[in-house]
PDB file of C-alpha atoms in Angstrom:
ATOM      1  CA  MET U 441       1.944  13.715  52.376  1.00 67.00           C
ATOM      2  CA  THR U 442      -1.331  15.202  53.053  1.00 81.00           C
ATOM      3  CA  THR U 443      -2.357  15.201  49.301  1.00 87.00           C
ATOM      4  CA  PHE U 444      -1.499  11.424  49.211  1.00 90.00           C
ATOM      5  CA  LEU U 445      -3.606  10.710  52.390  1.00 87.00           C
ATOM      6  CA  VAL U 446      -6.598  12.564  50.957  1.00 85.00           C
ATOM      7  CA  ILE U 447      -6.435  10.936  47.690  1.00 90.00           C
ATOM      8  CA  THR U 448      -6.002   7.435  49.305  1.00 92.00           C
ATOM      9  CA  LEU U 449      -8.962   8.067  51.695  1.00 90.00           C
ATOM     10  CA  THR U 450     -11.148   9.445  48.739  1.00 91.00           C
ATOM     11  CA  SER U 451     -10.493   6.456  46.606  1.00 94.00           C
ATOM     12  CA  LEU U 452     -11.220   3.972  49.552  1.00 95.00           C
ATOM     13  CA  LEU U 453     -14.416   5.576  50.411  1.00 94.00           C
ATOM     14  CA  SER U 454     -15.515   5.863  46.687  1.00 95.00           C
ATOM     15  CA  MET U 455     -14.804   2.000  46.301  1.00 96.00           C
ATOM     16  CA  THR U 456     -16.734   1.298  49.534  1.00 95.00           C
ATOM     17  CA  ALA U 457     -19.688   3.366  48.248  1.00 95.00           C
ATOM     18  CA  LEU U 458     -19.659   1.579  44.816  1.00 96.00           C
ATOM     19  CA  LEU U 459     -19.580  -1.814  46.477  1.00 95.00           C
ATOM     20  CA  ALA U 460     -22.456  -0.869  48.633  1.00 94.00           C
ATOM     21  CA  LEU U 461     -24.366   0.491  45.604  1.00 95.00           C
ATOM     22  CA  VAL U 462     -23.785  -2.839  43.793  1.00 94.00           C
ATOM     23  CA  ARG U 463     -25.046  -4.793  46.770  1.00 93.00           C
ATOM     24  CA  LEU U 464     -28.125  -2.538  46.930  1.00 91.00           C
ATOM     25  CA  TYR U 465     -28.869  -3.054  43.329  1.00 93.00           C
ATOM     26  CA  ARG U 466     -28.094  -6.783  43.300  1.00 92.00           C
ATOM     27  CA  GLY U 467     -29.187  -7.838  46.794  1.00 84.00           C
ATOM     28  CA  PRO U 468     -31.374 -10.919  46.637  1.00 89.00           C
ATOM     29  CA  SER U 469     -33.299 -10.179  49.821  1.00 86.00           C
ATOM     30  CA  LEU U 470     -34.597  -7.159  51.497  1.00 81.00           C
ATOM     31  CA  LEU U 471     -32.207  -7.522  54.383  1.00 82.00           C
ATOM     32  CA  ASP U 472     -29.162  -7.505  52.089  1.00 88.00           C
ATOM     33  CA  ARG U 473     -30.461  -4.265  50.720  1.00 88.00           C
ATOM     34  CA  VAL U 474     -31.013  -2.722  54.264  1.00 86.00           C
ATOM     35  CA  VAL U 475     -27.341  -3.806  55.146  1.00 88.00           C
ATOM     36  CA  ALA U 476     -26.090  -2.320  51.905  1.00 91.00           C
ATOM     37  CA  ALA U 477     -28.084   0.999  52.561  1.00 90.00           C
ATOM     38  CA  ASP U 478     -26.715   1.103  56.124  1.00 91.00           C
ATOM     39  CA  MET U 479     -23.255   0.578  54.816  1.00 93.00           C
ATOM     40  CA  LEU U 480     -23.648   3.406  52.265  1.00 93.00           C
ATOM     41  CA  LEU U 481     -24.915   5.701  55.010  1.00 93.00           C
ATOM     42  CA  ALA U 482     -21.967   4.789  57.152  1.00 93.00           C
ATOM     43  CA  THR U 483     -19.605   5.547  54.271  1.00 94.00           C
ATOM     44  CA  MET U 484     -21.353   9.054  53.777  1.00 93.00           C
ATOM     45  CA  VAL U 485     -20.766   9.650  57.601  1.00 93.00           C
ATOM     46  CA  GLY U 486     -17.077   8.760  57.276  1.00 93.00           C
ATOM     47  CA  ALA U 487     -16.618  10.986  54.131  1.00 93.00           C
ATOM     48  CA  VAL U 488     -18.283  13.915  55.869  1.00 92.00           C
ATOM     49  CA  GLY U 489     -16.170  13.288  59.087  1.00 92.00           C
ATOM     50  CA  ALA U 490     -13.018  12.992  57.070  1.00 90.00           C
ATOM     51  CA  GLU U 491     -13.842  16.391  55.218  1.00 90.00           C
ATOM     52  CA  ALA U 492     -14.375  18.029  58.644  1.00 91.00           C
ATOM     53  CA  ALA U 493     -11.112  16.611  59.937  1.00 88.00           C
ATOM     54  CA  VAL U 494      -9.110  17.771  56.831  1.00 85.00           C
ATOM     55  CA  ASN U 495     -10.562  21.188  56.829  1.00 87.00           C
ATOM     56  CA  ARG U 496     -10.501  21.444  60.577  1.00 89.00           C
ATOM     57  CA  HIS U 497     -14.107  22.778  61.182  1.00 87.00           C
ATOM     58  CA  ALA U 498     -16.936  21.634  63.318  1.00 86.00           C
ATOM     59  CA  THR U 499     -19.816  22.960  61.606  1.00 90.00           C
ATOM     60  CA  THR U 500     -20.821  19.652  59.896  1.00 90.00           C
ATOM     61  CA  LEU U 501     -21.264  18.083  63.452  1.00 90.00           C
ATOM     62  CA  PRO U 502     -25.132  18.413  63.142  1.00 92.00           C
ATOM     63  CA  VAL U 503     -24.974  16.666  59.734  1.00 91.00           C
ATOM     64  CA  LEU U 504     -23.082  13.741  61.232  1.00 92.00           C
ATOM     65  CA  VAL U 505     -25.564  13.425  63.951  1.00 93.00           C
ATOM     66  CA  VAL U 506     -28.486  13.514  61.728  1.00 93.00           C
ATOM     67  CA  LEU U 507     -27.013  11.012  59.406  1.00 90.00           C
ATOM     68  CA  GLY U 508     -26.115   8.666  62.238  1.00 91.00           C
ATOM     69  CA  LEU U 509     -29.662   8.761  63.699  1.00 93.00           C
ATOM     70  CA  LEU U 510     -31.140   8.316  60.205  1.00 90.00           C
ATOM     71  CA  GLY U 511     -29.110   5.308  59.690  1.00 89.00           C
ATOM     72  CA  PHE U 512     -29.964   3.851  63.060  1.00 91.00           C
ATOM     73  CA  VAL U 513     -33.773   4.520  62.944  1.00 91.00           C
ATOM     74  CA  GLY U 514     -33.872   3.246  59.273  1.00 87.00           C
ATOM     75  CA  SER U 515     -32.146  -0.107  60.191  1.00 85.00           C
ATOM     76  CA  VAL U 516     -34.164  -0.578  63.144  1.00 87.00           C
ATOM     77  CA  SER U 517     -37.411   0.100  61.503  1.00 87.00           C
ATOM     78  CA  LEU U 518     -36.619  -2.144  58.553  1.00 82.00           C
ATOM     79  CA  ALA U 519     -35.460  -4.955  60.771  1.00 79.00           C
ATOM     80  CA  ARG U 520     -38.737  -4.833  62.684  1.00 83.00           C
ATOM     81  CA  PHE U 521     -40.617  -4.710  59.374  1.00 81.00           C
ATOM     82  CA  ALA U 522     -38.812  -7.756  58.121  1.00 76.00           C
ATOM     83  CA  VAL U 523     -39.284  -9.692  61.439  1.00 78.00           C
ATOM     84  CA  ARG U 524     -42.994  -9.032  61.468  1.00 75.00           C
ATOM     85  CA  ASP U 525     -43.371 -10.307  57.990  1.00 63.00           C
ATOM     86  CA  ARG U 526     -41.844 -13.761  58.615  1.00 64.00           C
ATOM     87  CA  PRO U 527     -44.384 -16.695  59.439  1.00 63.00           C
TER      88      PRO U 527
END
């Protein structure tokens, strides 16, 4: 049962990352690309968190905190940049 859940979770996270990369590449505007990059980062946080839960260790907690802060600061700074450029 555990193997099935790991395979299912891995395939879902991989599909999410692939779709985010497609949107990052094809996004017609800067904000579409920002949302796609934020989604890709959230997928990475989910994957690292799932790996920590499956292996039952908490050593990756600082990595999760840094990735979360990086996503938040990056999204806010790019949103401020996009709002400032509008006439």
